[in-house]
Coordinates of C-alpha atoms in Angstrom, one line a residue:
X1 CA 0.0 0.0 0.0
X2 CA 1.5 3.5 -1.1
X3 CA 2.1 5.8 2.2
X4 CA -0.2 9.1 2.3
X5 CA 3.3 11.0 2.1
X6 CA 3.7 9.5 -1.3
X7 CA 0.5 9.8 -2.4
X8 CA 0.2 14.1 -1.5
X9 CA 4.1 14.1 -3.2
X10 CA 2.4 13.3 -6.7
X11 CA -0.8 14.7 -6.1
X12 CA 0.5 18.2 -6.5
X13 CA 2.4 17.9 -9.8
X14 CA -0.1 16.1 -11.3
X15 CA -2.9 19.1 -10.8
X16 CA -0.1 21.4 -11.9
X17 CA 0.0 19.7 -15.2
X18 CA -3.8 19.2 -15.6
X19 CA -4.3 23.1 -14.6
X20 CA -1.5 23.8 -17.7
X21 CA -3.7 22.2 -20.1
X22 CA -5.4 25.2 -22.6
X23 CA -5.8 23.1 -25.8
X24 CA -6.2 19.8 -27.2
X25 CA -2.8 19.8 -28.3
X26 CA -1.9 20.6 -24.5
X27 CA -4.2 17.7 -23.5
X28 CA -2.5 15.1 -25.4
X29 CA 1.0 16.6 -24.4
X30 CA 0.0 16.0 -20.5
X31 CA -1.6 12.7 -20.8
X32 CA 1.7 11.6 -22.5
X33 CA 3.6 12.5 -19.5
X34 CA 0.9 11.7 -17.1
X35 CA 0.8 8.1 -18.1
X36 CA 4.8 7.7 -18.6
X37 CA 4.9 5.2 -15.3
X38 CA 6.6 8.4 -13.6
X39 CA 2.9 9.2 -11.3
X40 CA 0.8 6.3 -9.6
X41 CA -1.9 5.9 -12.0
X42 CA -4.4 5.8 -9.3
X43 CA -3.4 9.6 -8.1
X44 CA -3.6 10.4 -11.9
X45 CA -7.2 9.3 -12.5
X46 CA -8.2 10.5 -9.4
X47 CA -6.9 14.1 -10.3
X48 CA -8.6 13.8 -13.2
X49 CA -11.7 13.1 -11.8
X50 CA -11.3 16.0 -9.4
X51 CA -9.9 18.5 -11.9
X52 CA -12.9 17.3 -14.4
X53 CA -10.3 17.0 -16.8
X54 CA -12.3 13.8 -19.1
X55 CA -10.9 14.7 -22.9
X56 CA -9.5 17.0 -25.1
X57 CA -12.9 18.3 -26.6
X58 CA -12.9 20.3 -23.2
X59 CA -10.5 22.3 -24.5

């Protein structure tokens, strides 16, 4: 089980990048490096989920 420590360490960046996103082409960009193995995939979708960030029509 991943420590809370952990889990608040990537839980920042990952909302930093979601919040960058102002385009499709940004979207694509951030969901490249989002999904690179470097965040815990579970504190991705979760940010997701909280930052309604769902597809690149959004933007």
């Amino acid at each position: 089980m991943k420590s809370a420590a952990k889990n608040h360490k990537d839980w920042e960046p990952v909302c930093k990048i979601i919040d960058s996103i102002n385009s499709p082409g940004e979207f694509y960009k951030a969901m490249k490096k989002l999904n690179s193995g470097r965040y815990d995939l579970d504190i991705v979708n979760a940010a997701r989920e909280y930052k309604e960030c769902y597809n690149s029509a959004q933007y």
